[in-house]
Amino acid sequence: TGSSRPQRMLKAVQKNATKGDPQSVISAIDHYCRHKEWAMNVGDDKGLILDSVLTEVNPSTALELGTYCGYSTVRIARLLSPGSKLFTVEFNPAFAEVARQIIAYAGLQDKVTLVEGSSGDLIPKMKEQFGIKYFDFVFLDHWKDRYVPDTKLLEDCGLLKKGSVLLADNVICPGAPEYLKYVRNSPRYESRYYKSNLEYTKVEDGLEKSVFLG
Ligand SMILES: O=C(NCCNC(=O)c1cc(-c2ccc(F)cc2)cc(O)c1O)c1cc(O)ncn1
Ligand SMILES: [Mg+2]
């Protein structure tokens, strides 16, 4: 059987990026997905917003739900301060396998722990399994109908503290309407929408940033 889209993306990184240079990995993926074949990375437009929110928060412990091929994992990990950690959760083993190689190619494997499995199962185990107290920053980019249940799970497991920041991808396209209702109507969050466009297209999409108020 032929290669998969994630495998072709990995090949493009190995061909066009410089080992140990995260920015070249990001650029190689963006070029491939813009000019060869589209893929569901957060992309360069929304990626700049992700970068600015991440830099502002400067998290010690971050969580990403939905690794896919590791593009946003590399974007986040490259900006972490020394000693800070990023945990990323991926359900799909084929995606996880490619992501591990892309994260390693960028030289960021020491900052990233990729956990395979479903977010609903893994979130309740994170405190005990990884000795995590809180997540200062959470990037939601997995199945859109899991955004609300997993946010509630993070709250109930005591994994959010006053000031923790949630940043959700795709709140317009494919859309996460229940999530927008949840965070915008809850007294426990201060939310703001960052308008942008769906990765590598002119279609509108955006990121919703929600600060947990405790
Ligand atoms: O597919 C799994 N996760 C990706 C979630 N992400 C998305 O679905 C996603 C989709 C789109 C998108 C937008 C327009 C369009 F026409 C088609 C797709 C964009 C994005 O930026 C995403 O993030 C998955 C698999 C699995 O087995 N288990 C758990 N999760
Ligand atoms: Mg996305």
PDB file of C-alpha atoms in Angstrom, residues 36-199:
ATOM      1  CA  LYS A  36       1.411  20.109  -2.304  1.00  0.00           C
ATOM      2  CA  GLU A  37      -1.408  18.738  -0.118  1.00  0.00           C
ATOM      3  CA  TRP A  38      -3.567  20.329   2.547  1.00  0.00           C
ATOM      4  CA  ALA A  39      -3.407  18.902   6.070  1.00  0.00           C
ATOM      5  CA  MET A  40      -5.103  19.821   9.337  1.00  0.00           C
ATOM      6  CA  ASN A  41      -2.165  21.534  11.073  1.00  0.00           C
ATOM      7  CA  VAL A  42      -3.009  24.761  12.893  1.00  0.00           C
ATOM      8  CA  GLY A  43      -0.949  26.409  10.129  1.00  0.00           C
ATOM      9  CA  ASP A  44       1.053  29.611   9.817  1.00  0.00           C
ATOM     10  CA  ASP A  45      -1.708  32.239  10.196  1.00  0.00           C
ATOM     11  CA  LYS A  46      -3.293  30.799  13.357  1.00  0.00           C
ATOM     12  CA  GLY A  47       0.212  29.651  14.343  1.00  0.00           C
ATOM     13  CA  LEU A  48       1.310  33.268  14.832  1.00  0.00           C
ATOM     14  CA  ILE A  49      -1.597  33.781  17.268  1.00  0.00           C
ATOM     15  CA  LEU A  50      -0.664  30.543  19.064  1.00  0.00           C
ATOM     16  CA  ASP A  51       2.933  31.797  19.321  1.00  0.00           C
ATOM     17  CA  SER A  52       1.896  35.143  20.799  1.00  0.00           C
ATOM     18  CA  VAL A  53      -0.520  33.670  23.374  1.00  0.00           C
ATOM     19  CA  LEU A  54       2.065  31.011  24.340  1.00  0.00           C
ATOM     20  CA  THR A  55       4.818  33.610  24.763  1.00  0.00           C
ATOM     21  CA  GLU A  56       2.492  35.754  26.920  1.00  0.00           C
ATOM     22  CA  VAL A  57       1.571  32.783  29.169  1.00  0.00           C
ATOM     23  CA  ASN A  58       5.113  31.301  29.250  1.00  0.00           C
ATOM     24  CA  PRO A  59       3.785  28.020  30.758  1.00  0.00           C
ATOM     25  CA  SER A  60       5.824  25.697  33.013  1.00  0.00           C
ATOM     26  CA  THR A  61       3.502  22.773  32.175  1.00  0.00           C
ATOM     27  CA  ALA A  62       1.452  22.773  28.983  1.00  0.00           C
ATOM     28  CA  LEU A  63      -1.022  20.280  27.518  1.00  0.00           C
ATOM     29  CA  GLU A  64      -1.976  19.737  23.873  1.00  0.00           C
ATOM     30  CA  LEU A  65      -5.033  17.648  22.988  1.00  0.00           C
ATOM     31  CA  GLY A  66      -4.697  16.358  19.429  1.00  0.00           C
ATOM     32  CA  THR A  67      -1.061  15.991  18.326  1.00  0.00           C
ATOM     33  CA  TYR A  68      -1.771  14.928  14.718  1.00  0.00           C
ATOM     34  CA  CYS A  69       1.687  15.161  13.048  1.00  0.00           C
ATOM     35  CA  GLY A  70       3.263  17.347  15.725  1.00  0.00           C
ATOM     36  CA  TYR A  71       3.238  20.698  13.887  1.00  0.00           C
ATOM     37  CA  SER A  72       1.680  22.656  16.773  1.00  0.00           C
ATOM     38  CA  THR A  73       3.666  20.521  19.214  1.00  0.00           C
ATOM     39  CA  VAL A  74       6.858  21.890  17.603  1.00  0.00           C
ATOM     40  CA  ARG A  75       5.411  25.443  17.540  1.00  0.00           C
ATOM     41  CA  ILE A  76       4.668  25.262  21.279  1.00  0.00           C
ATOM     42  CA  ALA A  77       7.770  23.364  22.449  1.00  0.00           C
ATOM     43  CA  ARG A  78      10.194  25.657  20.583  1.00  0.00           C
ATOM     44  CA  LEU A  79       8.930  28.609  22.685  1.00  0.00           C
ATOM     45  CA  LEU A  80       8.995  26.909  26.121  1.00  0.00           C
ATOM     46  CA  SER A  81      11.468  28.188  28.728  1.00  0.00           C
ATOM     47  CA  PRO A  82      14.210  25.756  29.866  1.00  0.00           C
ATOM     48  CA  GLY A  83      12.779  23.134  32.249  1.00  0.00           C
ATOM     49  CA  SER A  84       9.184  23.617  31.044  1.00  0.00           C
ATOM     50  CA  LYS A  85       7.296  20.600  29.687  1.00  0.00           C
ATOM     51  CA  LEU A  86       4.647  19.960  27.043  1.00  0.00           C
ATOM     52  CA  PHE A  87       2.381  16.901  27.263  1.00  0.00           C
ATOM     53  CA  THR A  88       0.574  16.046  24.036  1.00  0.00           C
ATOM     54  CA  VAL A  89      -2.230  13.495  23.679  1.00  0.00           C
ATOM     55  CA  GLU A  90      -2.963  11.614  20.444  1.00  0.00           C
ATOM     56  CA  PHE A  91      -5.530   8.864  19.988  1.00  0.00           C
ATOM     57  CA  ASN A  92      -4.459   7.703  16.533  1.00  0.00           C
ATOM     58  CA  PRO A  93      -1.300   5.493  16.586  1.00  0.00           C
ATOM     59  CA  ALA A  94      -0.389   6.301  12.959  1.00  0.00           C
ATOM     60  CA  PHE A  95      -0.510  10.041  13.709  1.00  0.00           C
ATOM     61  CA  ALA A  96       1.499   9.521  16.927  1.00  0.00           C
ATOM     62  CA  GLU A  97       4.227   7.592  15.103  1.00  0.00           C
ATOM     63  CA  VAL A  98       4.775  10.381  12.578  1.00  0.00           C
ATOM     64  CA  ALA A  99       4.560  13.053  15.289  1.00  0.00           C
ATOM     65  CA  ARG A 100       7.304  11.405  17.367  1.00  0.00           C
ATOM     66  CA  GLN A 101       9.631  11.527  14.347  1.00  0.00           C
ATOM     67  CA  ILE A 102       8.808  15.142  13.485  1.00  0.00           C
ATOM     68  CA  ILE A 103       9.260  16.256  17.136  1.00  0.00           C
ATOM     69  CA  ALA A 104      12.615  14.399  17.273  1.00  0.00           C
ATOM     70  CA  TYR A 105      13.706  15.875  13.920  1.00  0.00           C
ATOM     71  CA  ALA A 106      13.118  19.331  15.405  1.00  0.00           C
ATOM     72  CA  GLY A 107      15.269  18.306  18.398  1.00  0.00           C
ATOM     73  CA  LEU A 108      12.472  18.942  20.896  1.00  0.00           C
ATOM     74  CA  GLN A 109      11.980  15.412  22.273  1.00  0.00           C
ATOM     75  CA  ASP A 110      13.340  16.371  25.713  1.00  0.00           C
ATOM     76  CA  LYS A 111      10.623  19.011  26.202  1.00  0.00           C
ATOM     77  CA  VAL A 112       7.732  16.891  24.905  1.00  0.00           C
ATOM     78  CA  THR A 113       5.957  13.837  26.306  1.00  0.00           C
ATOM     79  CA  LEU A 114       3.632  12.294  23.718  1.00  0.00           C
ATOM     80  CA  VAL A 115       0.932  10.135  25.315  1.00  0.00           C
ATOM     81  CA  GLU A 116      -1.078   7.800  23.107  1.00  0.00           C
ATOM     82  CA  GLY A 117      -4.692   7.207  23.981  1.00  0.00           C
ATOM     83  CA  SER A 118      -8.021   8.935  24.343  1.00  0.00           C
ATOM     84  CA  SER A 119      -8.039  12.266  26.167  1.00  0.00           C
ATOM     85  CA  GLY A 120     -11.067  11.200  28.211  1.00  0.00           C
ATOM     86  CA  ASP A 121      -9.161   8.225  29.621  1.00  0.00           C
ATOM     87  CA  LEU A 122      -5.790   9.960  30.029  1.00  0.00           C
ATOM     88  CA  ILE A 123      -6.691  13.297  31.636  1.00  0.00           C
ATOM     89  CA  PRO A 124      -7.806  11.717  34.951  1.00  0.00           C
ATOM     90  CA  LYS A 125      -4.492   9.819  35.161  1.00  0.00           C
ATOM     91  CA  MET A 126      -2.127  12.720  34.439  1.00  0.00           C
ATOM     92  CA  LYS A 127      -1.640  13.931  38.009  1.00  0.00           C
ATOM     93  CA  GLU A 128      -0.616  10.493  39.339  1.00  0.00           C
ATOM     94  CA  GLN A 129       1.160   9.227  36.203  1.00  0.00           C
ATOM     95  CA  PHE A 130       3.261  12.330  35.489  1.00  0.00           C
ATOM     96  CA  GLY A 131       3.253  14.156  38.836  1.00  0.00           C
ATOM     97  CA  ILE A 132       1.505  17.155  37.276  1.00  0.00           C
ATOM     98  CA  LYS A 133      -0.045  19.728  39.649  1.00  0.00           C
ATOM     99  CA  TYR A 134      -1.633  22.076  37.096  1.00  0.00           C
ATOM    100  CA  PHE A 135      -1.552  22.947  33.424  1.00  0.00           C
ATOM    101  CA  ASP A 136      -0.802  26.639  32.869  1.00  0.00           C
ATOM    102  CA  PHE A 137      -1.715  26.338  29.189  1.00  0.00           C
ATOM    103  CA  VAL A 138      -3.957  23.922  27.233  1.00  0.00           C
ATOM    104  CA  PHE A 139      -4.205  23.825  23.407  1.00  0.00           C
ATOM    105  CA  LEU A 140      -7.407  22.067  22.280  1.00  0.00           C
ATOM    106  CA  ASP A 141      -7.131  20.726  18.739  1.00  0.00           C
ATOM    107  CA  HIS A 142      -8.615  17.223  18.850  1.00  0.00           C
ATOM    108  CA  TRP A 143     -12.122  16.044  18.070  1.00  0.00           C
ATOM    109  CA  LYS A 144     -14.308  19.126  18.291  1.00  0.00           C
ATOM    110  CA  ASP A 145     -17.063  17.352  20.259  1.00  0.00           C
ATOM    111  CA  ARG A 146     -14.510  16.495  22.936  1.00  0.00           C
ATOM    112  CA  TYR A 147     -13.660  20.112  23.753  1.00  0.00           C
ATOM    113  CA  VAL A 148     -16.464  20.554  26.325  1.00  0.00           C
ATOM    114  CA  PRO A 149     -16.258  17.173  28.081  1.00  0.00           C
ATOM    115  CA  ASP A 150     -12.466  17.393  28.322  1.00  0.00           C
ATOM    116  CA  THR A 151     -12.557  20.977  29.635  1.00  0.00           C
ATOM    117  CA  LYS A 152     -15.000  19.833  32.349  1.00  0.00           C
ATOM    118  CA  LEU A 153     -12.684  16.897  33.071  1.00  0.00           C
ATOM    119  CA  LEU A 154      -9.676  19.218  33.465  1.00  0.00           C
ATOM    120  CA  GLU A 155     -11.717  21.325  35.926  1.00  0.00           C
ATOM    121  CA  ASP A 156     -12.985  18.302  37.896  1.00  0.00           C
ATOM    122  CA  CYS A 157      -9.517  16.727  38.100  1.00  0.00           C
ATOM    123  CA  GLY A 158      -8.123  19.947  39.573  1.00  0.00           C
ATOM    124  CA  LEU A 159      -5.729  20.370  36.650  1.00  0.00           C
ATOM    125  CA  LEU A 160      -6.553  24.067  36.078  1.00  0.00           C
ATOM    126  CA  LYS A 161      -5.551  26.872  38.408  1.00  0.00           C
ATOM    127  CA  LYS A 162      -6.597  30.558  38.521  1.00  0.00           C
ATOM    128  CA  GLY A 163      -5.033  32.069  35.409  1.00  0.00           C
ATOM    129  CA  SER A 164      -4.675  28.848  33.406  1.00  0.00           C
ATOM    130  CA  VAL A 165      -5.231  29.599  29.711  1.00  0.00           C
ATOM    131  CA  LEU A 166      -7.203  27.401  27.294  1.00  0.00           C
ATOM    132  CA  LEU A 167      -6.654  28.064  23.574  1.00  0.00           C
ATOM    133  CA  ALA A 168      -9.026  26.221  21.237  1.00  0.00           C
ATOM    134  CA  ASP A 169      -8.466  25.721  17.497  1.00  0.00           C
ATOM    135  CA  ASN A 170     -11.265  25.486  14.888  1.00  0.00           C
ATOM    136  CA  VAL A 171     -14.011  27.196  16.844  1.00  0.00           C
ATOM    137  CA  ILE A 172     -15.507  28.353  13.488  1.00  0.00           C
ATOM    138  CA  CYS A 173     -14.337  25.672  10.999  1.00  0.00           C
ATOM    139  CA  PRO A 174     -15.099  22.789  11.468  1.00  0.00           C
ATOM    140  CA  GLY A 175     -16.620  24.567  14.485  1.00  0.00           C
ATOM    141  CA  ALA A 176     -17.087  23.918  18.179  1.00  0.00           C
ATOM    142  CA  PRO A 177     -20.393  25.690  18.909  1.00  0.00           C
ATOM    143  CA  GLU A 178     -21.101  23.964  22.239  1.00  0.00           C
ATOM    144  CA  TYR A 179     -17.591  24.837  23.428  1.00  0.00           C
ATOM    145  CA  LEU A 180     -18.047  28.521  22.539  1.00  0.00           C
ATOM    146  CA  LYS A 181     -21.348  28.546  24.439  1.00  0.00           C
ATOM    147  CA  TYR A 182     -19.732  26.813  27.405  1.00  0.00           C
ATOM    148  CA  VAL A 183     -16.714  29.084  27.888  1.00  0.00           C
ATOM    149  CA  ARG A 184     -18.515  32.313  26.896  1.00  0.00           C
ATOM    150  CA  ASN A 185     -21.454  31.732  29.284  1.00  0.00           C
ATOM    151  CA  SER A 186     -19.493  30.313  32.210  1.00  0.00           C
ATOM    152  CA  PRO A 187     -18.631  32.745  35.058  1.00  0.00           C
ATOM    153  CA  ARG A 188     -15.431  30.713  35.489  1.00  0.00           C
ATOM    154  CA  TYR A 189     -13.875  31.865  32.217  1.00  0.00           C
ATOM    155  CA  GLU A 190     -12.905  35.155  30.586  1.00  0.00           C
ATOM    156  CA  SER A 191     -13.022  34.421  26.809  1.00  0.00           C
ATOM    157  CA  ARG A 192     -11.815  36.194  23.684  1.00  0.00           C
ATOM    158  CA  TYR A 193     -12.034  35.251  19.996  1.00  0.00           C
ATOM    159  CA  TYR A 194      -9.023  35.704  17.683  1.00  0.00           C
ATOM    160  CA  LYS A 195     -10.291  35.854  14.087  1.00  0.00           C
ATOM    161  CA  SER A 196      -8.073  34.183  11.496  1.00  0.00           C
ATOM    162  CA  ASN A 197      -8.481  31.684   8.678  1.00  0.00           C
ATOM    163  CA  LEU A 198      -8.563  27.932   8.294  1.00  0.00           C
ATOM    164  CA  GLU A 199      -5.018  26.660   7.736  1.00  0.00           C
TER     165      GLU A 199
END
